[in-house]
Amino acid sequence: MHFNVMFQQVVGKVPPGKPHQYSDDPTVVKLSAERKSLQQECSLTGISDRSGLRKRINHLKRTIKKRLKSINEATANALVDVINNTDSCRSMFEANRTLAQCRMKKDGVTVHDADGKTLGSDSLKAEAIKEYFNNECNEKDEPHLPAFIDPPGSLLCPITPEEVGRAVMKLKSGRVCGPDGIPNELMKAAGYPLHCELARIYNLSFDANTYIPAIGEGILTPLQQPGKPRGPVKSIRPLTLLNGTRKVLSLVALNRINYHVDMYTGPWQAAYKQGRSCADLYLLSNTKLKVTVNRAESGEFVINIGAYQGDSLAGKVFTLTLAGALNHIRAVISVTIPRPNPPVSDRSLPLESAYADDAELLSEDGQSLVKILEIASDILKDWSLFVNESKTVFTRVYLAGTDALDAHGNKIRGNEEWRQSVLLGSKLCSERDIVNRRNKANVAFYTYKKVVRSSCHFSVVV
């Protein structure tokens, strides 16, 4: 017995596997238990007449099958309701995301050590991920941000319970808790007394320059990026789980600065604009993270650059910083290269566009773009931003002559290289992009054709 206990502590126990069509529906569980009992009774020796038992077993099998089908149809209708209730501009994204969640495989993350060997335990993975992001999110010569730069005193516009209430109601249900373990649903159900108390605590913090530790705490949850090689830590996307008190304060600050930041970032920045989905130093200082892989946790580490990925203010902080860096770049470029500032051509066409960190610069002169890249790389470093050269692409958009041939004697017209170039998921050539989307739609249809062709009736919104 002692050996068995030691064995379980060292090796652990593998949970029993579940059937392919496992369901926790009470009706299915009850019918399955009855069917299993009859099967065991039918297998006993000494039973003279098994035909009656087999009929009851087959009847239960058909009943279970019908019940599972009705459950699948209800799930499909629920998916359709989710898609129908979204904004029209987001219907495609919501449909893909909702359907993907139903088929998502939770394989965990794969992490290699410095020698390229796969780490086996979750605790070793957590420590390796911690070391990587500790180096990525800290600069040796960069001092840590102070929580306060002004002497203690009340805010010019104190945070009101109404502001807190609007922020609390924006918290999404069904999300994983932060380090404090308080779910968003509980904060939303607490009502006005909680709004008053949080507003009092936030204001008191600024009155006395007292930092609230829960504001800077977070759990870094690693997600394996699809399409990336498994093993290198750089293939992991860090998602930060924050406390509700942090989320509420971030939303209050976001609501206050939204309009001003949008005006500063300009029309060429399309990400994190109002209606689609910087902060003060208080939300960026004393930020501490710890990595969790399943139930294994790493030690805490402090970051002194960047913002939490998962915070509502992170996008605004980044686009605000990028806008400042781009203004710096435009000012320098306008002195050395004949390029308008602001970046609008004499035909009123924008010469820049960006969605978050995906920036696109246009010019009829390819050589000027090479010079701009050199200047931008140096200036961006001063803003703690870096150019990913592996993702930097120069694309020449043109129409080849009707008689132009490539090295293999094939016509170039209609097959220019730029037609296959992809920008934010769409190909530059409209015809190629339509064909690509049709192919993806066919793949999606055949993946879920059993659901689509089932007997349930779907409502269609055009």
mmCIF file of C-alpha atoms in Angstrom, residues 35-372:
data_model
loop_
_atom_site.group_PDB
_atom_site.id
_atom_site.type_symbol
_atom_site.label_atom_id
_atom_site.label_comp_id
_atom_site.label_asym_id
_atom_site.label_seq_id
_atom_site.Cartn_x
_atom_site.Cartn_y
_atom_site.Cartn_z
ATOM 1 C CA ARG A 35 -28.132 0.482 -21.331
ATOM 2 C CA LYS A 36 -24.870 -0.560 -19.686
ATOM 3 C CA SER A 37 -26.766 -2.370 -16.930
ATOM 4 C CA LEU A 38 -28.827 -4.293 -19.498
ATOM 5 C CA GLN A 39 -25.691 -5.203 -21.458
ATOM 6 C CA GLN A 40 -24.121 -6.635 -18.309
ATOM 7 C CA GLU A 41 -27.318 -8.566 -17.553
ATOM 8 C CA CYS A 42 -27.396 -9.889 -21.117
ATOM 9 C CA SER A 43 -23.824 -11.173 -20.830
ATOM 10 C CA LEU A 44 -24.561 -13.280 -17.757
ATOM 11 C CA THR A 45 -24.766 -17.025 -18.158
ATOM 12 C CA GLY A 46 -28.010 -18.777 -17.448
ATOM 13 C CA ILE A 47 -30.183 -16.248 -19.293
ATOM 14 C CA SER A 48 -32.543 -18.273 -21.506
ATOM 15 C CA ASP A 49 -34.245 -15.464 -23.437
ATOM 16 C CA ARG A 50 -31.942 -12.644 -24.468
ATOM 17 C CA SER A 51 -34.078 -11.333 -27.357
ATOM 18 C CA GLY A 52 -36.149 -9.104 -25.059
ATOM 19 C CA LEU A 53 -33.019 -7.645 -23.477
ATOM 20 C CA ARG A 54 -31.455 -6.981 -26.881
ATOM 21 C CA LYS A 55 -34.608 -5.163 -28.060
ATOM 22 C CA ARG A 56 -34.513 -2.907 -25.003
ATOM 23 C CA ILE A 57 -30.777 -2.316 -25.496
ATOM 24 C CA ASN A 58 -31.274 -1.374 -29.165
ATOM 25 C CA HIS A 59 -34.193 0.873 -28.243
ATOM 26 C CA LEU A 60 -32.043 2.692 -25.702
ATOM 27 C CA LYS A 61 -29.251 3.006 -28.270
ATOM 28 C CA ARG A 62 -31.610 4.683 -30.755
ATOM 29 C CA THR A 63 -33.014 6.951 -28.039
ATOM 30 C CA ILE A 64 -29.512 8.032 -26.986
ATOM 31 C CA LYS A 65 -28.596 8.699 -30.626
ATOM 32 C CA LYS A 66 -31.679 10.890 -31.120
ATOM 33 C CA ARG A 67 -30.933 12.762 -27.913
ATOM 34 C CA LEU A 68 -27.330 13.442 -28.947
ATOM 35 C CA LYS A 69 -28.558 14.654 -32.337
ATOM 36 C CA SER A 70 -30.985 17.082 -30.714
ATOM 37 C CA ILE A 71 -28.186 18.370 -28.465
ATOM 38 C CA ASN A 72 -25.926 18.914 -31.493
ATOM 39 C CA GLU A 73 -28.737 20.733 -33.293
ATOM 40 C CA ALA A 74 -29.308 22.974 -30.275
ATOM 41 C CA THR A 75 -25.579 23.739 -30.194
ATOM 42 C CA ALA A 76 -25.616 24.561 -33.904
ATOM 43 C CA ASN A 77 -28.596 26.884 -33.453
ATOM 44 C CA ALA A 78 -26.811 28.572 -30.561
ATOM 45 C CA LEU A 79 -23.829 29.197 -32.837
ATOM 46 C CA VAL A 80 -26.110 30.697 -35.451
ATOM 47 C CA ASP A 81 -27.679 32.964 -32.822
ATOM 48 C CA VAL A 82 -24.207 34.167 -31.804
ATOM 49 C CA ILE A 83 -23.368 34.950 -35.424
ATOM 50 C CA ASN A 84 -26.713 36.643 -36.120
ATOM 51 C CA ASN A 85 -26.466 38.866 -33.049
ATOM 52 C CA THR A 86 -23.059 40.326 -33.958
ATOM 53 C CA ASP A 87 -22.405 43.456 -35.979
ATOM 54 C CA SER A 88 -22.436 42.827 -39.726
ATOM 55 C CA CYS A 89 -18.815 43.927 -40.118
ATOM 56 C CA ARG A 90 -17.724 41.297 -37.624
ATOM 57 C CA SER A 91 -19.991 38.426 -38.633
ATOM 58 C CA MET A 92 -17.285 36.543 -40.547
ATOM 59 C CA PHE A 93 -14.787 36.847 -37.713
ATOM 60 C CA GLU A 94 -17.298 35.857 -35.050
ATOM 61 C CA ALA A 95 -18.459 32.863 -37.094
ATOM 62 C CA ASN A 96 -14.924 31.568 -37.580
ATOM 63 C CA ARG A 97 -13.995 32.125 -33.954
ATOM 64 C CA THR A 98 -17.141 30.510 -32.559
ATOM 65 C CA LEU A 99 -16.873 27.469 -34.810
ATOM 66 C CA ALA A 100 -13.160 27.138 -34.133
ATOM 67 C CA GLN A 101 -13.782 27.059 -30.389
ATOM 68 C CA CYS A 102 -15.951 23.973 -30.830
ATOM 69 C CA ARG A 103 -13.129 22.083 -32.517
ATOM 70 C CA MET A 104 -10.212 23.563 -30.613
ATOM 71 C CA LYS A 105 -7.616 21.085 -29.427
ATOM 72 C CA LYS A 106 -5.909 21.940 -26.177
ATOM 73 C CA ASP A 107 -2.490 20.432 -26.792
ATOM 74 C CA GLY A 108 -0.721 22.793 -24.405
ATOM 75 C CA VAL A 109 2.532 24.520 -25.212
ATOM 76 C CA THR A 110 5.826 23.012 -26.330
ATOM 77 C CA VAL A 111 8.958 24.649 -24.957
ATOM 78 C CA HIS A 112 12.596 23.920 -25.811
ATOM 79 C CA ASP A 113 15.598 24.636 -23.624
ATOM 80 C CA ALA A 114 18.783 26.374 -24.792
ATOM 81 C CA ASP A 115 19.976 23.122 -26.402
ATOM 82 C CA GLY A 116 16.765 22.649 -28.384
ATOM 83 C CA LYS A 117 15.492 19.803 -26.207
ATOM 84 C CA THR A 118 11.832 19.627 -25.240
ATOM 85 C CA LEU A 119 11.070 20.393 -21.609
ATOM 86 C CA GLY A 120 8.856 17.749 -20.045
ATOM 87 C CA SER A 121 7.489 19.252 -16.828
ATOM 88 C CA ASP A 122 5.172 22.233 -16.570
ATOM 89 C CA SER A 123 7.353 23.860 -13.895
ATOM 90 C CA LEU A 124 10.400 23.839 -16.209
ATOM 91 C CA LYS A 125 8.277 25.260 -19.030
ATOM 92 C CA ALA A 126 7.008 28.034 -16.765
ATOM 93 C CA GLU A 127 10.531 28.995 -15.675
ATOM 94 C CA ALA A 128 11.825 28.988 -19.274
ATOM 95 C CA ILE A 129 8.949 31.179 -20.421
ATOM 96 C CA LYS A 130 9.488 33.480 -17.455
ATOM 97 C CA GLU A 131 13.179 33.948 -18.281
ATOM 98 C CA TYR A 132 12.387 34.700 -21.924
ATOM 99 C CA PHE A 133 9.757 37.346 -21.245
ATOM 100 C CA ASN A 134 11.759 38.743 -18.342
ATOM 101 C CA ASN A 135 14.498 39.544 -20.852
ATOM 102 C CA GLU A 136 12.048 40.734 -23.520
ATOM 103 C CA CYS A 137 10.110 43.048 -21.189
ATOM 104 C CA ASN A 138 13.074 44.639 -19.430
ATOM 105 C CA GLU A 139 15.900 46.882 -20.537
ATOM 106 C CA LYS A 140 18.994 47.099 -18.380
ATOM 107 C CA ASP A 141 19.455 50.839 -18.880
ATOM 108 C CA GLU A 142 15.739 51.641 -18.605
ATOM 109 C CA PRO A 143 14.682 52.720 -15.087
ATOM 110 C CA HIS A 144 11.429 51.457 -13.678
ATOM 111 C CA LEU A 145 8.535 53.857 -14.015
ATOM 112 C CA PRO A 146 7.418 55.536 -10.811
ATOM 113 C CA ALA A 147 3.766 55.111 -9.874
ATOM 114 C CA PHE A 148 3.411 58.845 -9.187
ATOM 115 C CA ILE A 149 5.309 61.893 -10.490
ATOM 116 C CA ASP A 150 3.291 64.571 -8.718
ATOM 117 C CA PRO A 151 3.080 65.206 -4.969
ATOM 118 C CA PRO A 152 0.095 63.724 -3.122
ATOM 119 C CA GLY A 153 -3.147 65.445 -3.938
ATOM 120 C CA SER A 154 -6.645 64.942 -5.257
ATOM 121 C CA LEU A 155 -7.304 64.409 -8.951
ATOM 122 C CA LEU A 156 -8.599 67.442 -10.829
ATOM 123 C CA CYS A 157 -11.476 65.206 -11.966
ATOM 124 C CA PRO A 158 -11.998 62.553 -9.279
ATOM 125 C CA ILE A 159 -13.206 59.152 -10.407
ATOM 126 C CA THR A 160 -16.952 58.869 -9.883
ATOM 127 C CA PRO A 161 -19.031 55.798 -8.995
ATOM 128 C CA GLU A 162 -20.876 56.288 -12.294
ATOM 129 C CA GLU A 163 -17.611 55.951 -14.239
ATOM 130 C CA VAL A 164 -16.744 52.829 -12.296
ATOM 131 C CA GLY A 165 -20.230 51.419 -12.919
ATOM 132 C CA ARG A 166 -19.962 51.897 -16.681
ATOM 133 C CA ALA A 167 -16.542 50.212 -16.640
ATOM 134 C CA VAL A 168 -17.760 47.288 -14.519
ATOM 135 C CA MET A 169 -20.670 46.620 -16.878
ATOM 136 C CA LYS A 170 -18.196 46.373 -19.779
ATOM 137 C CA LEU A 171 -16.397 43.461 -18.137
ATOM 138 C CA LYS A 172 -17.054 40.277 -20.074
ATOM 139 C CA SER A 173 -18.516 37.236 -18.402
ATOM 140 C CA GLY A 174 -17.011 33.784 -18.657
ATOM 141 C CA ARG A 175 -13.417 34.993 -18.475
ATOM 142 C CA VAL A 176 -10.645 33.450 -16.398
ATOM 143 C CA CYS A 177 -9.940 35.232 -13.120
ATOM 144 C CA GLY A 178 -6.773 37.119 -12.313
ATOM 145 C CA PRO A 179 -4.490 36.452 -9.322
ATOM 146 C CA ASP A 180 -7.188 37.580 -6.851
ATOM 147 C CA GLY A 181 -9.597 34.870 -8.053
ATOM 148 C CA ILE A 182 -12.569 37.262 -8.227
ATOM 149 C CA PRO A 183 -14.706 36.589 -11.353
ATOM 150 C CA ASN A 184 -16.139 39.426 -13.420
ATOM 151 C CA GLU A 185 -19.665 38.114 -12.835
ATOM 152 C CA LEU A 186 -19.307 38.755 -9.099
ATOM 153 C CA MET A 187 -18.172 42.340 -9.656
ATOM 154 C CA LYS A 188 -21.056 42.961 -12.062
ATOM 155 C CA ALA A 189 -23.574 41.557 -9.576
ATOM 156 C CA ALA A 190 -22.259 43.600 -6.617
ATOM 157 C CA GLY A 191 -23.908 46.769 -7.891
ATOM 158 C CA TYR A 192 -23.656 50.386 -6.778
ATOM 159 C CA PRO A 193 -22.053 49.795 -3.332
ATOM 160 C CA LEU A 194 -19.018 48.241 -5.046
ATOM 161 C CA HIS A 195 -18.841 51.138 -7.530
ATOM 162 C CA CYS A 196 -18.732 53.635 -4.660
ATOM 163 C CA GLU A 197 -16.085 51.660 -2.786
ATOM 164 C CA LEU A 198 -13.822 51.226 -5.823
ATOM 165 C CA ALA A 199 -14.125 54.926 -6.695
ATOM 166 C CA ARG A 200 -13.197 55.801 -3.096
ATOM 167 C CA ILE A 201 -10.160 53.477 -3.144
ATOM 168 C CA TYR A 202 -8.910 54.779 -6.518
ATOM 169 C CA ASN A 203 -9.239 58.415 -5.458
ATOM 170 C CA LEU A 204 -7.653 57.749 -2.066
ATOM 171 C CA SER A 205 -4.694 56.102 -3.813
ATOM 172 C CA PHE A 206 -3.997 59.314 -5.750
ATOM 173 C CA ASP A 207 -4.710 61.510 -2.727
ATOM 174 C CA ALA A 208 -1.985 59.795 -0.686
ATOM 175 C CA ASN A 209 0.254 58.515 -3.553
ATOM 176 C CA THR A 210 -0.318 54.992 -2.273
ATOM 177 C CA TYR A 211 0.090 52.228 -4.832
ATOM 178 C CA ILE A 212 -2.446 49.375 -4.868
ATOM 179 C CA PRO A 213 -0.486 46.103 -5.386
ATOM 180 C CA ALA A 214 -3.460 44.362 -7.055
ATOM 181 C CA ILE A 215 -3.284 46.896 -9.915
ATOM 182 C CA GLY A 216 0.109 45.606 -11.048
ATOM 183 C CA GLU A 217 -0.408 41.871 -10.589
ATOM 184 C CA GLY A 218 -1.005 39.519 -13.482
ATOM 185 C CA ILE A 219 -0.707 35.902 -14.563
ATOM 186 C CA LEU A 220 1.002 35.310 -17.894
ATOM 187 C CA THR A 221 -0.774 32.473 -19.678
ATOM 188 C CA PRO A 222 1.216 31.141 -22.661
ATOM 189 C CA LEU A 223 -0.684 30.291 -25.841
ATOM 190 C CA GLN A 224 0.855 28.365 -28.728
ATOM 191 C CA GLN A 225 0.635 30.531 -31.840
ATOM 192 C CA PRO A 226 -0.915 28.623 -34.771
ATOM 193 C CA GLY A 227 1.301 28.266 -37.797
ATOM 194 C CA LYS A 228 4.474 28.863 -35.784
ATOM 195 C CA PRO A 229 7.136 26.207 -35.094
ATOM 196 C CA ARG A 230 6.521 24.511 -31.754
ATOM 197 C CA GLY A 231 9.340 24.696 -29.269
ATOM 198 C CA PRO A 232 10.938 28.160 -29.455
ATOM 199 C CA VAL A 233 9.550 30.437 -26.752
ATOM 200 C CA LYS A 234 9.190 33.227 -29.333
ATOM 201 C CA SER A 235 6.396 31.130 -30.896
ATOM 202 C CA ILE A 236 4.327 31.630 -27.741
ATOM 203 C CA ARG A 237 1.787 34.427 -27.414
ATOM 204 C CA PRO A 238 1.617 35.831 -23.856
ATOM 205 C CA LEU A 239 -1.915 36.494 -22.630
ATOM 206 C CA THR A 240 -2.105 38.259 -19.282
ATOM 207 C CA LEU A 241 -4.895 37.510 -16.801
ATOM 208 C CA LEU A 242 -5.544 40.645 -14.744
ATOM 209 C CA ASN A 243 -7.473 41.436 -11.603
ATOM 210 C CA GLY A 244 -10.897 43.010 -11.980
ATOM 211 C CA THR A 245 -9.804 46.140 -10.097
ATOM 212 C CA ARG A 246 -7.094 46.677 -12.711
ATOM 213 C CA LYS A 247 -9.519 46.163 -15.583
ATOM 214 C CA VAL A 248 -12.007 48.656 -14.163
ATOM 215 C CA LEU A 249 -9.371 51.371 -13.651
ATOM 216 C CA SER A 250 -8.031 50.741 -17.168
ATOM 217 C CA LEU A 251 -11.500 51.140 -18.659
ATOM 218 C CA VAL A 252 -12.076 54.358 -16.708
ATOM 219 C CA ALA A 253 -8.792 55.774 -18.018
ATOM 220 C CA LEU A 254 -9.555 54.509 -21.536
ATOM 221 C CA ASN A 255 -12.943 56.240 -21.605
ATOM 222 C CA ARG A 256 -11.306 59.505 -20.553
ATOM 223 C CA ILE A 257 -8.527 59.525 -23.156
ATOM 224 C CA ASN A 258 -10.189 57.698 -26.064
ATOM 225 C CA TYR A 259 -11.140 60.730 -28.151
ATOM 226 C CA HIS A 260 -7.856 62.596 -27.642
ATOM 227 C CA VAL A 261 -5.703 59.577 -28.499
ATOM 228 C CA ASP A 262 -7.756 58.844 -31.624
ATOM 229 C CA MET A 263 -7.250 62.420 -32.801
ATOM 230 C CA TYR A 264 -3.495 62.183 -32.192
ATOM 231 C CA THR A 265 -2.936 58.822 -33.898
ATOM 232 C CA GLY A 266 -4.627 60.185 -37.018
ATOM 233 C CA PRO A 267 -6.756 58.592 -39.738
ATOM 234 C CA TRP A 268 -3.980 56.274 -40.955
ATOM 235 C CA GLN A 269 -4.097 54.211 -37.751
ATOM 236 C CA ALA A 270 -7.138 51.911 -37.912
ATOM 237 C CA ALA A 271 -6.615 49.712 -34.843
ATOM 238 C CA TYR A 272 -8.082 50.242 -31.376
ATOM 239 C CA LYS A 273 -10.338 53.029 -32.527
ATOM 240 C CA GLN A 274 -13.489 53.881 -30.661
ATOM 241 C CA GLY A 275 -16.293 51.548 -31.573
ATOM 242 C CA ARG A 276 -14.029 48.590 -32.426
ATOM 243 C CA SER A 277 -13.058 46.576 -29.617
ATOM 244 C CA CYS A 278 -1.552 56.676 -22.872
ATOM 245 C CA ALA A 279 -2.592 55.289 -19.855
ATOM 246 C CA ASP A 280 -1.055 57.157 -16.969
ATOM 247 C CA LEU A 281 2.083 55.910 -15.245
ATOM 248 C CA TYR A 282 0.036 54.386 -12.415
ATOM 249 C CA LEU A 283 -1.050 51.521 -14.695
ATOM 250 C CA LEU A 284 2.437 50.872 -16.103
ATOM 251 C CA SER A 285 4.582 50.970 -12.967
ATOM 252 C CA ASN A 286 5.290 48.111 -10.532
ATOM 253 C CA THR A 287 3.878 45.586 -12.988
ATOM 254 C CA LYS A 288 4.607 42.038 -11.842
ATOM 255 C CA LEU A 289 3.925 38.830 -13.720
ATOM 256 C CA LYS A 290 4.170 35.133 -13.044
ATOM 257 C CA VAL A 291 3.831 32.379 -15.654
ATOM 258 C CA THR A 292 1.371 29.521 -15.223
ATOM 259 C CA VAL A 293 1.516 26.342 -17.316
ATOM 260 C CA ASN A 294 -1.457 24.228 -16.308
ATOM 261 C CA ARG A 295 -1.070 24.283 -12.503
ATOM 262 C CA ALA A 296 2.661 24.965 -12.375
ATOM 263 C CA GLU A 297 3.716 28.528 -11.547
ATOM 264 C CA SER A 298 6.993 30.363 -11.973
ATOM 265 C CA GLY A 299 8.379 33.050 -9.703
ATOM 266 C CA GLU A 300 7.354 36.678 -10.178
ATOM 267 C CA PHE A 301 9.268 39.101 -12.365
ATOM 268 C CA VAL A 302 8.927 42.854 -12.867
ATOM 269 C CA ILE A 303 8.719 44.474 -16.312
ATOM 270 C CA ASN A 304 9.839 48.013 -17.091
ATOM 271 C CA ILE A 305 8.845 48.343 -20.770
ATOM 272 C CA GLY A 306 5.651 47.585 -22.620
ATOM 273 C CA ALA A 307 2.103 47.085 -21.404
ATOM 274 C CA TYR A 308 0.090 44.020 -20.499
ATOM 275 C CA GLN A 309 -1.324 42.115 -23.460
ATOM 276 C CA GLY A 310 -4.851 41.586 -22.243
ATOM 277 C CA ASP A 311 -5.313 45.018 -20.686
ATOM 278 C CA SER A 312 -7.920 47.213 -22.392
ATOM 279 C CA LEU A 313 -5.411 50.071 -22.431
ATOM 280 C CA ALA A 314 -2.560 48.086 -24.013
ATOM 281 C CA GLY A 315 -3.678 48.776 -27.587
ATOM 282 C CA LYS A 316 -4.122 52.501 -26.948
ATOM 283 C CA VAL A 317 -0.740 52.701 -25.228
ATOM 284 C CA PHE A 318 0.958 51.069 -28.187
ATOM 285 C CA THR A 319 -0.767 53.093 -30.925
ATOM 286 C CA LEU A 320 -0.097 56.295 -28.985
ATOM 287 C CA THR A 321 3.604 55.430 -28.706
ATOM 288 C CA LEU A 322 3.754 54.407 -32.361
ATOM 289 C CA ALA A 323 2.054 57.646 -33.418
ATOM 290 C CA GLY A 324 4.683 59.652 -31.569
ATOM 291 C CA ALA A 325 7.464 57.651 -33.217
ATOM 292 C CA LEU A 326 5.885 58.066 -36.682
ATOM 293 C CA ASN A 327 5.612 61.830 -36.160
ATOM 294 C CA HIS A 328 9.311 61.820 -35.294
ATOM 295 C CA ILE A 329 10.116 59.792 -38.413
ATOM 296 C CA ARG A 330 8.029 62.058 -40.676
ATOM 297 C CA ALA A 331 9.773 65.155 -39.351
ATOM 298 C CA VAL A 332 13.224 63.692 -40.076
ATOM 299 C CA ILE A 333 12.255 62.258 -43.466
ATOM 300 C CA SER A 334 10.723 65.516 -44.714
ATOM 301 C CA VAL A 335 14.152 67.154 -44.398
ATOM 302 C CA THR A 336 16.078 64.519 -46.376
ATOM 303 C CA ILE A 337 13.473 62.998 -48.725
ATOM 304 C CA PRO A 338 10.815 64.865 -50.742
ATOM 305 C CA ARG A 339 7.812 63.348 -48.969
ATOM 306 C CA PRO A 340 4.742 65.281 -47.756
ATOM 307 C CA ASN A 341 4.077 65.667 -44.032
ATOM 308 C CA PRO A 342 1.316 64.806 -43.122
ATOM 309 C CA PRO A 343 1.581 61.768 -45.417
ATOM 310 C CA VAL A 344 -1.050 62.716 -48.005
ATOM 311 C CA SER A 345 -0.222 62.994 -51.719
ATOM 312 C CA ASP A 346 -1.135 65.958 -53.919
ATOM 313 C CA ARG A 347 -4.015 63.777 -55.167
ATOM 314 C CA SER A 348 -5.381 63.541 -51.598
ATOM 315 C CA LEU A 349 -4.366 59.874 -51.350
ATOM 316 C CA PRO A 350 -2.927 58.606 -48.031
ATOM 317 C CA LEU A 351 0.677 57.455 -48.247
ATOM 318 C CA GLU A 352 0.538 55.572 -44.947
ATOM 319 C CA SER A 353 -1.845 53.139 -43.323
ATOM 320 C CA ALA A 354 -1.536 51.019 -40.221
ATOM 321 C CA TYR A 355 -3.445 48.494 -38.193
ATOM 322 C CA ALA A 356 -1.761 48.269 -34.794
ATOM 323 C CA ASP A 357 1.878 47.366 -35.568
ATOM 324 C CA ASP A 358 1.281 46.480 -39.239
ATOM 325 C CA ALA A 359 2.314 49.691 -40.995
ATOM 326 C CA GLU A 360 2.286 50.250 -44.755
ATOM 327 C CA LEU A 361 4.144 53.032 -46.549
ATOM 328 C CA LEU A 362 3.422 53.885 -50.185
ATOM 329 C CA SER A 363 5.654 55.581 -52.732
ATOM 330 C CA GLU A 364 6.177 55.570 -56.476
ATOM 331 C CA ASP A 365 9.926 55.541 -55.843
ATOM 332 C CA GLY A 366 11.153 52.269 -54.381
ATOM 333 C CA GLN A 367 14.555 53.657 -53.443
ATOM 334 C CA SER A 368 12.994 56.255 -51.164
ATOM 335 C CA LEU A 369 11.258 53.483 -49.222
ATOM 336 C CA VAL A 370 14.629 51.789 -48.620
ATOM 337 C CA LYS A 371 16.002 55.050 -47.186
ATOM 338 C CA ILE A 372 12.875 55.528 -45.068
#
